[in-house]
Coordinates of C-alpha atoms and ligand atoms in Angstrom, one line a residue:
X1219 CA 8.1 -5.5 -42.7
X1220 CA 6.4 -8.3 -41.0
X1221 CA 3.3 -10.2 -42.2
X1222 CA 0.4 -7.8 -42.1
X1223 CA -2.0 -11.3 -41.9
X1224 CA -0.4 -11.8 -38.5
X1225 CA -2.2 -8.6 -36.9
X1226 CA -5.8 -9.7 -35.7
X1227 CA -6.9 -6.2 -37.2
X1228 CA -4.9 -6.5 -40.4
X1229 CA -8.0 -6.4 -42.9
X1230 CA -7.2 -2.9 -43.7
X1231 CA -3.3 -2.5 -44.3
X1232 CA -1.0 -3.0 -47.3
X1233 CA 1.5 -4.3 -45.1
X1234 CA 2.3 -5.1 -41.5
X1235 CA 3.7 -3.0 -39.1
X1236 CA 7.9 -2.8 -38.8
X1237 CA 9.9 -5.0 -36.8
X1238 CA 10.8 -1.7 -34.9
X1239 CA 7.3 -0.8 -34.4
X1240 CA 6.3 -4.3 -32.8
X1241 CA 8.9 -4.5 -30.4
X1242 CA 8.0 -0.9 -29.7
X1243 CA 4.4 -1.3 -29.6
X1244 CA 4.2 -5.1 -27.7
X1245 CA 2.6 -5.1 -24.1
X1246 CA 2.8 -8.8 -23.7
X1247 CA 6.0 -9.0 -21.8
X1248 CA 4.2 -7.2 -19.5
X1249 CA 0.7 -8.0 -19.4
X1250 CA 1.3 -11.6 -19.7
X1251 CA 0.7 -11.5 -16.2
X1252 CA -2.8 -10.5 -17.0
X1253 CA -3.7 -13.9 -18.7
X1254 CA -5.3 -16.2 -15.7
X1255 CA -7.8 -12.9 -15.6
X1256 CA -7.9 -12.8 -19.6
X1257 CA -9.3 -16.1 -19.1
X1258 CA -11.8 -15.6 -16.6
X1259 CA -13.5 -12.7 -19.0
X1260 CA -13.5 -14.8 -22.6
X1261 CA -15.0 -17.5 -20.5
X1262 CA -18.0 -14.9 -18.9
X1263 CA -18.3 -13.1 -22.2
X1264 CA -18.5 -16.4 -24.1
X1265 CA -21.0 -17.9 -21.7
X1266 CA -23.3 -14.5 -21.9
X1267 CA -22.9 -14.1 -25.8
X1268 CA -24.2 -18.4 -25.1
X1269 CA -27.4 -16.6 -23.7
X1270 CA -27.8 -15.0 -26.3
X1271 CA -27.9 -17.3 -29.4
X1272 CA -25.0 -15.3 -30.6
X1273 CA -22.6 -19.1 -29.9
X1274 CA -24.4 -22.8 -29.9
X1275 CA -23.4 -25.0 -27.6
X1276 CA -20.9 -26.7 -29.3
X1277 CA -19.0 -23.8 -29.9
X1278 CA -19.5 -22.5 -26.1
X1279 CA -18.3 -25.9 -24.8
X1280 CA -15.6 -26.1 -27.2
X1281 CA -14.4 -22.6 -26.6
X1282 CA -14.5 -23.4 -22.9
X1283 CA -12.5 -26.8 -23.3
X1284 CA -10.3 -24.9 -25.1
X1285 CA -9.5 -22.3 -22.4
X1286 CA -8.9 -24.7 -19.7
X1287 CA -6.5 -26.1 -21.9
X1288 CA -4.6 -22.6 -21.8
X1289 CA -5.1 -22.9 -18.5
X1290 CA -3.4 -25.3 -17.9
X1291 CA -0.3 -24.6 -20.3
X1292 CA -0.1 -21.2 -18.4
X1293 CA 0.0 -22.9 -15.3
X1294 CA 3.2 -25.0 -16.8
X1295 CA 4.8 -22.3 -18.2
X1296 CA 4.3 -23.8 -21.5
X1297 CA 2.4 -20.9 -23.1
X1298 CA 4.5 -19.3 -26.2
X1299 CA 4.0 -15.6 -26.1
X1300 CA 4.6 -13.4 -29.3
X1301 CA 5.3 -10.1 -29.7
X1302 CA 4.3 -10.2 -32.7
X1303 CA 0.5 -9.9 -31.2
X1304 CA 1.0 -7.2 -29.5
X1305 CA -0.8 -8.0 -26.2
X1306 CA -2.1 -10.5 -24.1
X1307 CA -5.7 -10.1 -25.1
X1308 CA -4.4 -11.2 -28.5
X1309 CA -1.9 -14.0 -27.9
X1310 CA -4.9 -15.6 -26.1
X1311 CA -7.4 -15.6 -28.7
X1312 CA -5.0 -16.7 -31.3
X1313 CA -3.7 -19.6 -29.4
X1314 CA -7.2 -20.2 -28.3
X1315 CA -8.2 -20.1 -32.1
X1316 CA -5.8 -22.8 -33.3
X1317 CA -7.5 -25.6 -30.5
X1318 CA -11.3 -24.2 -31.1
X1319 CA -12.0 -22.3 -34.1
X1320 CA -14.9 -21.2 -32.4
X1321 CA -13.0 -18.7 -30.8
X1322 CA -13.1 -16.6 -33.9
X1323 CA -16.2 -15.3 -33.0
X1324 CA -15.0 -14.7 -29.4
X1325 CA -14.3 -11.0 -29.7
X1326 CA -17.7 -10.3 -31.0
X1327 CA -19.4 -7.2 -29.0
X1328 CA -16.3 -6.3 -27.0
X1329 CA -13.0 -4.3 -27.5
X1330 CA -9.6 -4.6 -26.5
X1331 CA -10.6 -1.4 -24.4
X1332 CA -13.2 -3.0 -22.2
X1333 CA -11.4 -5.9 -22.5
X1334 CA -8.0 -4.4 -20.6
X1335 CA -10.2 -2.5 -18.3
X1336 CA -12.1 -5.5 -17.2
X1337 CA -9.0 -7.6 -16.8
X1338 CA -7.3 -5.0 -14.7
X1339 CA -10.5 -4.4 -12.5
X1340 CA -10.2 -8.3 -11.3
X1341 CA -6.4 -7.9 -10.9
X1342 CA -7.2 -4.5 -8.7
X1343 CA -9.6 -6.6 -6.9
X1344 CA -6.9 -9.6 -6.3
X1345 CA -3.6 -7.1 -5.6
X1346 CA -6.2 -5.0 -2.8
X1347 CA -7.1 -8.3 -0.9
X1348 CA -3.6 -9.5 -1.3
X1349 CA -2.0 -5.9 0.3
X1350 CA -4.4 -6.0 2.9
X1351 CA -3.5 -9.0 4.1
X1352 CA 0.6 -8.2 4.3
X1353 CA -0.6 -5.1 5.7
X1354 CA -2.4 -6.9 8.1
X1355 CA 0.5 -9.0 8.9
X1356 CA 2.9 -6.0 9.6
X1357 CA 0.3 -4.6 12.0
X1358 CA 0.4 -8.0 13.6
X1359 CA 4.3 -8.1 14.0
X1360 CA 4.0 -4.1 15.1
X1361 CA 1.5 -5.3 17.8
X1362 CA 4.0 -8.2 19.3
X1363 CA 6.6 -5.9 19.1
X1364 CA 4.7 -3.2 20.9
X1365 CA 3.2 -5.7 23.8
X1366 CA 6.6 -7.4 24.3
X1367 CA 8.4 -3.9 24.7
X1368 CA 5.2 -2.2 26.3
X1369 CA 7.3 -1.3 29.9
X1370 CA 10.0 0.4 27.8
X1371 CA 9.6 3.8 27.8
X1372 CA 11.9 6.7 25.4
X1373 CA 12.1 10.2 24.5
X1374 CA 9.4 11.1 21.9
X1375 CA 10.6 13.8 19.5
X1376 CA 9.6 16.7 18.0
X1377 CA 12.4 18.9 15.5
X1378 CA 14.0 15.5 16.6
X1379 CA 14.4 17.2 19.5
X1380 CA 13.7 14.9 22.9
X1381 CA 10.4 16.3 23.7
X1382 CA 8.0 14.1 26.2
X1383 CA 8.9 10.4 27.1
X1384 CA 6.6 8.2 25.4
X1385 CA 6.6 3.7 25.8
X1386 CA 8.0 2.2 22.5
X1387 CA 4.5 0.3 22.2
X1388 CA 3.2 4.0 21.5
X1389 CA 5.2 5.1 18.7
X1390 CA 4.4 1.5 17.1
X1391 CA 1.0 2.1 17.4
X1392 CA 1.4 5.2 15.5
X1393 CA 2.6 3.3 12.9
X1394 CA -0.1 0.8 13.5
X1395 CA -2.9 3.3 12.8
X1396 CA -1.2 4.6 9.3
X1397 CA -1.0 0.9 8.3
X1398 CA -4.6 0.3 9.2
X1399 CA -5.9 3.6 6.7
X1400 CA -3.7 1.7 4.0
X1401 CA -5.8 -1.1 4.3
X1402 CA -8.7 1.3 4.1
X1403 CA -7.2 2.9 1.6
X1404 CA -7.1 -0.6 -0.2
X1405 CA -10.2 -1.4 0.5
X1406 CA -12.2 1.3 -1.3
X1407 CA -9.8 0.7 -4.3
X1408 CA -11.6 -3.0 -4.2
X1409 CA -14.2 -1.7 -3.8
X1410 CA -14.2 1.0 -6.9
X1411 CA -13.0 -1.9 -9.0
X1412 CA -16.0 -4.1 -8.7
X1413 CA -17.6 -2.5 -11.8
X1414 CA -17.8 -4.6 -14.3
X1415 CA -16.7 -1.9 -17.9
X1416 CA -17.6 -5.2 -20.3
X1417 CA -20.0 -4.4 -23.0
X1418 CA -18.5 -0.8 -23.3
X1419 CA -16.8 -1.8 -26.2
X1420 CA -14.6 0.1 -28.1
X1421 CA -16.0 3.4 -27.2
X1422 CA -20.0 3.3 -27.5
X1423 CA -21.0 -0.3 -26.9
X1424 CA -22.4 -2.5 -29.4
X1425 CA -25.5 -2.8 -31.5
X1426 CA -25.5 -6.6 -30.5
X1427 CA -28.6 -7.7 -27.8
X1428 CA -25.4 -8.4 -25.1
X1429 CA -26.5 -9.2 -21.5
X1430 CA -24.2 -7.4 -19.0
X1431 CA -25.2 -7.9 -16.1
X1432 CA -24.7 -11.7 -17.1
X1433 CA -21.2 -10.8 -17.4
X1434 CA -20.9 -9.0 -14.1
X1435 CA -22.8 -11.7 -12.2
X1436 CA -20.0 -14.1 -13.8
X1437 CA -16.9 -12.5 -13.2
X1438 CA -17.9 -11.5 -9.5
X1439 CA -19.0 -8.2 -9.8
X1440 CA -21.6 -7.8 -7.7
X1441 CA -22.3 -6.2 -4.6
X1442 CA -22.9 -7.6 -1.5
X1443 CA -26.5 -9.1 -1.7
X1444 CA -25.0 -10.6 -5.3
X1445 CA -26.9 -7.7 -7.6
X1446 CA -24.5 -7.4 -10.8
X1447 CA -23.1 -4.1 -10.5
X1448 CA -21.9 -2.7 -13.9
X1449 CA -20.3 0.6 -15.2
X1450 CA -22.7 3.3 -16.5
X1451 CA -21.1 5.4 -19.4
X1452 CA -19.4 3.3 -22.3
X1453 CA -17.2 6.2 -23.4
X1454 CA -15.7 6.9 -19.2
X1455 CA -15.2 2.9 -18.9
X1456 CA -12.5 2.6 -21.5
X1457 CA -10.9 5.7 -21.4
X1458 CA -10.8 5.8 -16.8
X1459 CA -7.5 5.4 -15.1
X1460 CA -8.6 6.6 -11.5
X1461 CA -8.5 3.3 -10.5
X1462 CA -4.7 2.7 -11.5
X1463 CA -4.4 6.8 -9.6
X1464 CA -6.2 5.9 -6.8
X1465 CA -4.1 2.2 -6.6
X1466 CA -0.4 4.2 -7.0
X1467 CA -1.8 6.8 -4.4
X1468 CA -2.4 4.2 -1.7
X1469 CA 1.0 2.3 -2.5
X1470 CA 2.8 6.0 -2.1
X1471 CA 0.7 6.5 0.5
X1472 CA 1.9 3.0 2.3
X1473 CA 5.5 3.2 0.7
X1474 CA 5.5 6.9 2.5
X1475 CA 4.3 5.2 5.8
X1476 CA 7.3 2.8 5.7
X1477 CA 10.0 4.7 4.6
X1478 CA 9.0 7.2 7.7
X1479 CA 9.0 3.9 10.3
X1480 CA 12.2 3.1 8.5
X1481 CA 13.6 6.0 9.1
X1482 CA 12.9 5.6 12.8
X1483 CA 14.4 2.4 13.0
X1484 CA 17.3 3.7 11.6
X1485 CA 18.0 6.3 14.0
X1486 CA 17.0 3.9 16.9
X1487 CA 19.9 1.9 15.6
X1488 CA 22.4 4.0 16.0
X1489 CA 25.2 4.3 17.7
X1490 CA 24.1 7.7 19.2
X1491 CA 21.0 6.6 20.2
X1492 CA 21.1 2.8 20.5
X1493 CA 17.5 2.1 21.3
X1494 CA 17.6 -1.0 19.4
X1495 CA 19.4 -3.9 17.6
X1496 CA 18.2 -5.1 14.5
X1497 CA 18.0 -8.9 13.4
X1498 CA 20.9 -9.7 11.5
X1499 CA 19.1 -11.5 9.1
X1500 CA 18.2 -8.1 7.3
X1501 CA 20.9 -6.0 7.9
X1502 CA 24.4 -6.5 5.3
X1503 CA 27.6 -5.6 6.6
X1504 CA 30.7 -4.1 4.2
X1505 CA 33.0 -5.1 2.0
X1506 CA 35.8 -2.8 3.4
X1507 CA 35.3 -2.1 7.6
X1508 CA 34.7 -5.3 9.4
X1509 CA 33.2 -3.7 12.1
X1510 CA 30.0 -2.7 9.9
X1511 CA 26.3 -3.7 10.6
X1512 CA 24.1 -1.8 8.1
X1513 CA 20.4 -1.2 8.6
X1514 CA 20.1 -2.4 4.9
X1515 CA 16.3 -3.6 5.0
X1516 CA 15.1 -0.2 6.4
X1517 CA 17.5 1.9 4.2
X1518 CA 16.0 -0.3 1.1
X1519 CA 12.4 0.2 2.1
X1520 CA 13.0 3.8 2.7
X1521 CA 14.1 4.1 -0.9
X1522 CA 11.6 2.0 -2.4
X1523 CA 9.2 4.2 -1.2
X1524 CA 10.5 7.0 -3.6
X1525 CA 9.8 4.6 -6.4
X1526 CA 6.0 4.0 -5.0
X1527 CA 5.5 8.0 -5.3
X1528 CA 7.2 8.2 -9.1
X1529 CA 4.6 5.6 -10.3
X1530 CA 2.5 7.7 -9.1
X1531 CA 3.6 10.5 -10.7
X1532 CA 4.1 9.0 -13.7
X1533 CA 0.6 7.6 -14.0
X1534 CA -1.1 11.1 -13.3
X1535 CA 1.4 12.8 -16.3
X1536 CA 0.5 10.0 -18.6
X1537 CA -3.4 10.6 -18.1
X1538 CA -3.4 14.7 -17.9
X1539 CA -4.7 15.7 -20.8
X1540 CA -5.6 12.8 -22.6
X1541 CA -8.6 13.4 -24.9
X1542 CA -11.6 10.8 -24.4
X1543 CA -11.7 7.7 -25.2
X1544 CA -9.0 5.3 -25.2
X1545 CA -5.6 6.2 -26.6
X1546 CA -2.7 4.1 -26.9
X1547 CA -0.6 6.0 -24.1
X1548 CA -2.8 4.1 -21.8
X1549 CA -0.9 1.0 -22.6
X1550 CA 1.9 2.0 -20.6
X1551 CA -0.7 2.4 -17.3
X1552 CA -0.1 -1.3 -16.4
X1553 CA 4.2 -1.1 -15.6
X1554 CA 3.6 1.3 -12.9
X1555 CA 0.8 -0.2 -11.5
X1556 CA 2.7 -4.0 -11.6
X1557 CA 6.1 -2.3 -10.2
X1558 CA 3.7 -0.9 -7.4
X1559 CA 2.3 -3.8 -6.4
X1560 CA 5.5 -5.8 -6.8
X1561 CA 7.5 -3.7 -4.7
X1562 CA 5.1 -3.0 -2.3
X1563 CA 4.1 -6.5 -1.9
X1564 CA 7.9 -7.4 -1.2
X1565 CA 8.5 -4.6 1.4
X1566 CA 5.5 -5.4 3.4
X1567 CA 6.9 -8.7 3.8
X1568 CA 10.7 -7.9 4.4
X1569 CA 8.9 -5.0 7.3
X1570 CA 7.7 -7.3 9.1
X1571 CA 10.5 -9.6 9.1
X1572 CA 12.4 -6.6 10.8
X1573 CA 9.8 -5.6 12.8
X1574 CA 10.1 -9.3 14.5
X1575 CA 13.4 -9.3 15.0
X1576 CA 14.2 -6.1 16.2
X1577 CA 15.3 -6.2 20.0
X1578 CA 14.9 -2.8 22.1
X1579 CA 17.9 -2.4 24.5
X1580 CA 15.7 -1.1 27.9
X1581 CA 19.3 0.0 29.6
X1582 CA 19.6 2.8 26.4
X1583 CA 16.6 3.5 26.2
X1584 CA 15.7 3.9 30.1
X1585 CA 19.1 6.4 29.9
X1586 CA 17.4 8.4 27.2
X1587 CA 14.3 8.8 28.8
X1588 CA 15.7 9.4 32.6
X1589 CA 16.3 13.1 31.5
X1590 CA 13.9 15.0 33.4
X1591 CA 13.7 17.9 31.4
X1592 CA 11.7 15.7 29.5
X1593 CA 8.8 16.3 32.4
X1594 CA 9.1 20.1 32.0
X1595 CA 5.7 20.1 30.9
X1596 CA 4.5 18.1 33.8
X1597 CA 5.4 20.7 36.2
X1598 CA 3.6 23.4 34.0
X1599 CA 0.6 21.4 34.8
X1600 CA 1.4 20.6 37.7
X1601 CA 0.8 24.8 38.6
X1602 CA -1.9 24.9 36.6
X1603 CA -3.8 22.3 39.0
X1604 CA -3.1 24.6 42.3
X1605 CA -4.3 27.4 40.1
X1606 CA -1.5 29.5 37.5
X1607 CA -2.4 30.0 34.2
X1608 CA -1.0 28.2 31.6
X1609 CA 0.7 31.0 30.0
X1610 CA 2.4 31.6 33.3
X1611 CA 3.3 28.0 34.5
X1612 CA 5.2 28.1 30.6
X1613 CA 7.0 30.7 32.1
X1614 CA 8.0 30.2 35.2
X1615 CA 8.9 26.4 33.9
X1616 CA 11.4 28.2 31.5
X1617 CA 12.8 30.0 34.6
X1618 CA 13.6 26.9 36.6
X1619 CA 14.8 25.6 33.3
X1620 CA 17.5 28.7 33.2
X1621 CA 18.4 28.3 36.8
X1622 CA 19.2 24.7 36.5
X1623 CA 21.6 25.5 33.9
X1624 CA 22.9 28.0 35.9
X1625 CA 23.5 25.8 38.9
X1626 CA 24.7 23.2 36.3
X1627 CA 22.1 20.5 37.6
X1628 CA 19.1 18.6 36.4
X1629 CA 15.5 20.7 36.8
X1630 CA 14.9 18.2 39.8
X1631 CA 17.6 18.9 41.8
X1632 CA 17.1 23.0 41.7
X1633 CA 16.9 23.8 45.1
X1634 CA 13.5 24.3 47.2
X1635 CA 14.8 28.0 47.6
X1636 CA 15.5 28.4 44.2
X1637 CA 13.0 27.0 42.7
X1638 CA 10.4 29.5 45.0
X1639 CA 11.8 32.4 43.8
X1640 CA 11.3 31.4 40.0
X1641 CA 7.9 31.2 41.6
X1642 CA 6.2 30.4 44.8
X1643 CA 4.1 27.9 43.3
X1644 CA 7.0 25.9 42.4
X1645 CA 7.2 24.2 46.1
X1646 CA 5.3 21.3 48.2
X1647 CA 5.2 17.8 45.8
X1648 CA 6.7 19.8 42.8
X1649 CA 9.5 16.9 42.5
X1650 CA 7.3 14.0 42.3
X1651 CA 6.2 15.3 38.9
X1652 CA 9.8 14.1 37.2
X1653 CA 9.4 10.2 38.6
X1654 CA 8.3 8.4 34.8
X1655 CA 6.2 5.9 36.2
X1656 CA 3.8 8.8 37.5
X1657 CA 4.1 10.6 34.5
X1658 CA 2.9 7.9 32.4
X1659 CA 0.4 6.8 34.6
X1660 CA -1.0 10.1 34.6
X1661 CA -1.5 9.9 30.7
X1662 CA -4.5 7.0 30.3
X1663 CA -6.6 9.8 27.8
X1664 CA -7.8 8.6 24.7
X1665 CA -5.1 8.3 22.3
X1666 CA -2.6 8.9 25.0
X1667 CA 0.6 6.7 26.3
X1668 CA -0.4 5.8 29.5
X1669 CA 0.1 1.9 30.2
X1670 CA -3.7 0.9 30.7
X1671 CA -4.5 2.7 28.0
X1672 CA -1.8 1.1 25.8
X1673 CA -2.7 -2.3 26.7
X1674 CA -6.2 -1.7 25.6
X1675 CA -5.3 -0.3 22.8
X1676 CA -3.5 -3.6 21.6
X1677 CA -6.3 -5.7 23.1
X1678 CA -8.4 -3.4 20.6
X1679 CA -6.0 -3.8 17.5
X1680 CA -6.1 -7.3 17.9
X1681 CA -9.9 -7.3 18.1
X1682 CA -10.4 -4.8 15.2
X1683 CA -8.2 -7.4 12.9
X1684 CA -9.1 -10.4 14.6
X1685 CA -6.0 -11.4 15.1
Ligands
LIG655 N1 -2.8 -3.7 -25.0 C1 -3.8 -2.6 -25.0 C2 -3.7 -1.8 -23.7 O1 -3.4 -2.3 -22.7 C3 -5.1 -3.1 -25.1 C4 -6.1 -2.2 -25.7 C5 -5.7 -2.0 -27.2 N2 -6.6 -1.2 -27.9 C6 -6.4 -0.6 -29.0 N3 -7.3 0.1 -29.6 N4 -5.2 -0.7 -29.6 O2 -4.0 -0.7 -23.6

């Protein structure tokens, strides 16, 4: 048994709580990393419970003096963390206790609940601002990628079957417009965390005359023309996770994006397709065949991205069926959300390390695309213009496609008196449709792959994101 004085809420027990059961029950290994935002609140609270009368001066000032100290120790490394105290929330006010003994009436009108959930609402604000950033940065190497490779045209796939030819600079851009609703997704995450729970208490506030808006305004929640903006029900402040749901779901959501570019790369790279080299500086080779060049970086960031979805999972089991308010299960919320971020934050930056250095090879991928059948839709419309219906030009399109197998030749080289018995409106410029440069040009739609349209796309992109 341990010393039951050492608990901050050990008024009530006979004895303290089994080594066992503090090793089991500690957070702070974990949510040590919470501290600089510990920090911030005891100094907000302590300021606002200041306004009140509830602290002099003195013992404002001195609890203040005392935090920067912390600070400052946490900054070196030099802070002692023990399990012991079960969290961070508690190792701070302990330590801080020793230097100010002020601080013992610190914790008065909050809880550890609407302590966490204020603490993780500023991290949530931080790890959103810091996401969107490396997401913007990804875009950014997608967008030099794309413009430097925008005359290289491949086969876009569908079943991963060739299907239309596309420009490489359009299948980045698809990418570049899942990255950009992760930063959306982000965004509103940020946004949904800038309400301030403080003041909620354990459960149902306090009876003390706090000021919370005080606290809001302090900490930085407030909304754009600086109003405080605080949380409404004490009871859904300390017992919500949606913000740690909604966090996971736009890291799966991101880590799903990635994995699925990944997996594009990876097919690019090989052998059978040879579309493009990767850097070496991401890529490992093998212990055993010297010949090996392994798309590491992508094959990692592909897998990483199951890990982003299990957090998720996990989270959403965790909270299903949890009675109101706070229970202890709720602890474990902050490891998936840290892994998340962690691992998100990392792959972001090693995509867009490979992004930079990837190289398209335009001989492969010019040899990929040069296979006409690619156009068979072009000639279907090409019928439609002088009249067939759609249905039909389909048709008659799959007939030329069966009589150039026939003849054992490419759909452009059927011959004029072939091709008019498939069907007479298979004659006059029908060839012209399978020369690339006129199919692309012929695609400058919205959203489309033709090459003015492409370039203002990434004139756009970079306008959107400043960049
Ligand atoms: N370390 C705890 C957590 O993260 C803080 C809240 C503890 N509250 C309590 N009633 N034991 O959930």
């Amino acid at each position: 048994m341990t010393d039951k004085a050492q608990a901050t809420w050990g008024g009530r027990f006979s004895q303290g709580p089994a080594k066992l059961m503090q090793t089991f029950s500690e957070s702070v290994s974990f949510d040590k990393r919470l501290a600089p935002y510990d920090i911030a609140v005891n100094r907000a609270h302590t300021a606002m419970l200041h306004s009140i009368d509830l602290l002099t001066k003195a013992e404002l000032d001195s609890i203040h003096t005392g935090l920067d100290t912390i600070e400052k120790r946490l900054k070196e490394g030099a802070v002692e963390w023990d399990e012991a105290l079960e969290d961070v929330h508690m190792n701070i006010e302990q330590a801080l206790t020793k230097i100010a003994p002020a601080a013992a009436k610190m914790h008065t009108a909050r809880s550890r609940n609407d302590q966490v959930a204020t603490d993780v609402r500023l991290f949530f604000k931080d790890a959103c601002s810091h996401l969107s950033s490396l997401l913007t940065k990804v875009i950014d190497s997608l967008l030099s990628v794309a413009d430097a490779n925008k005359g290289i045209h491949i086969p876009g796939y569908t079943h991963l079957q060739r299907a239309q030819p596309v420009s490489v600079a359009h299948h980045l851009l698809a990418y570049v417009e899942m990255f950009y609703r992760d930063i959306g997704r982000f965004e509103k995450v940020g946004q949904d965390a800038n309400w301030c729970p403080l003041g909620s208490g354990a459960i149902a506030g306090t009876t003390l005359p706090i000021d919370r808006e005080f606290t809001a305004r302090e900490l930085g929640f407030v909304d754009a023309e600086g109003h405080p903006q605080v949380t409404r029900n004490s009871m859904d402040s300390v017992s919500d996770r949606d913000l740690f749901l909604d966090f996971a779901h736009a890291c799966a959501s991101c880590g799903v994006h990635i994995s699925r570019l990944s997996e594009d790369m990876i097919i690019w790279n090989s052998s059978e397709f040879g579309y493009v080299e990767l850097p070496d500086a991401f890529c490992t080779g093998s212990s055993l065949m010297p010949q090996k060049k392994n798309p590491d970086s992508l094959e990692l960031l592909r897998g990483k991205s199951g890990r982003l979805v299990g957090n998720g999972q996990a989270l959403y089991t965790m909270v299903k069926g949890l009675p109101l308010t706070y229970n202890r299960d709720l602890q474990e919320d902050k490891v998936q959300v840290f892994d998340s971020f962690d691992q998100l934050s990392i792959c972001l930056e090693v995509l867009a390390g490979t992004i930079e250095g990837a190289a398209f090879k335009p001989d492969n991928c010019a040899k990929a695309v040069s296979d006409v059948a690619l156009l068979a839709t072009d000639l279907a419309d090409f019928l439609v213009i002088n009249g067939v219906a759609f249905r039909d030009a389909h048709h008659a399109v799959g007939g030329l496609v069966a009589a150039a197998e026939k003849l054992g030749v490419p759909l452009n080289e059927v011959p004029d008196e072939e091709a008019a018995a498939v069907h007479p409106g298979i004659s006059g410029e029908w060839r012209s449709v399978f020369e690339l440069n006129r199919a692309m040009i012929a695609r400058e739609g919205i959203g489309m792959p033709g090459p003015n349209r492409i370039k203002s796309e990434l004139a756009a992109w970079r306008k959107r994101l400043s960049l």
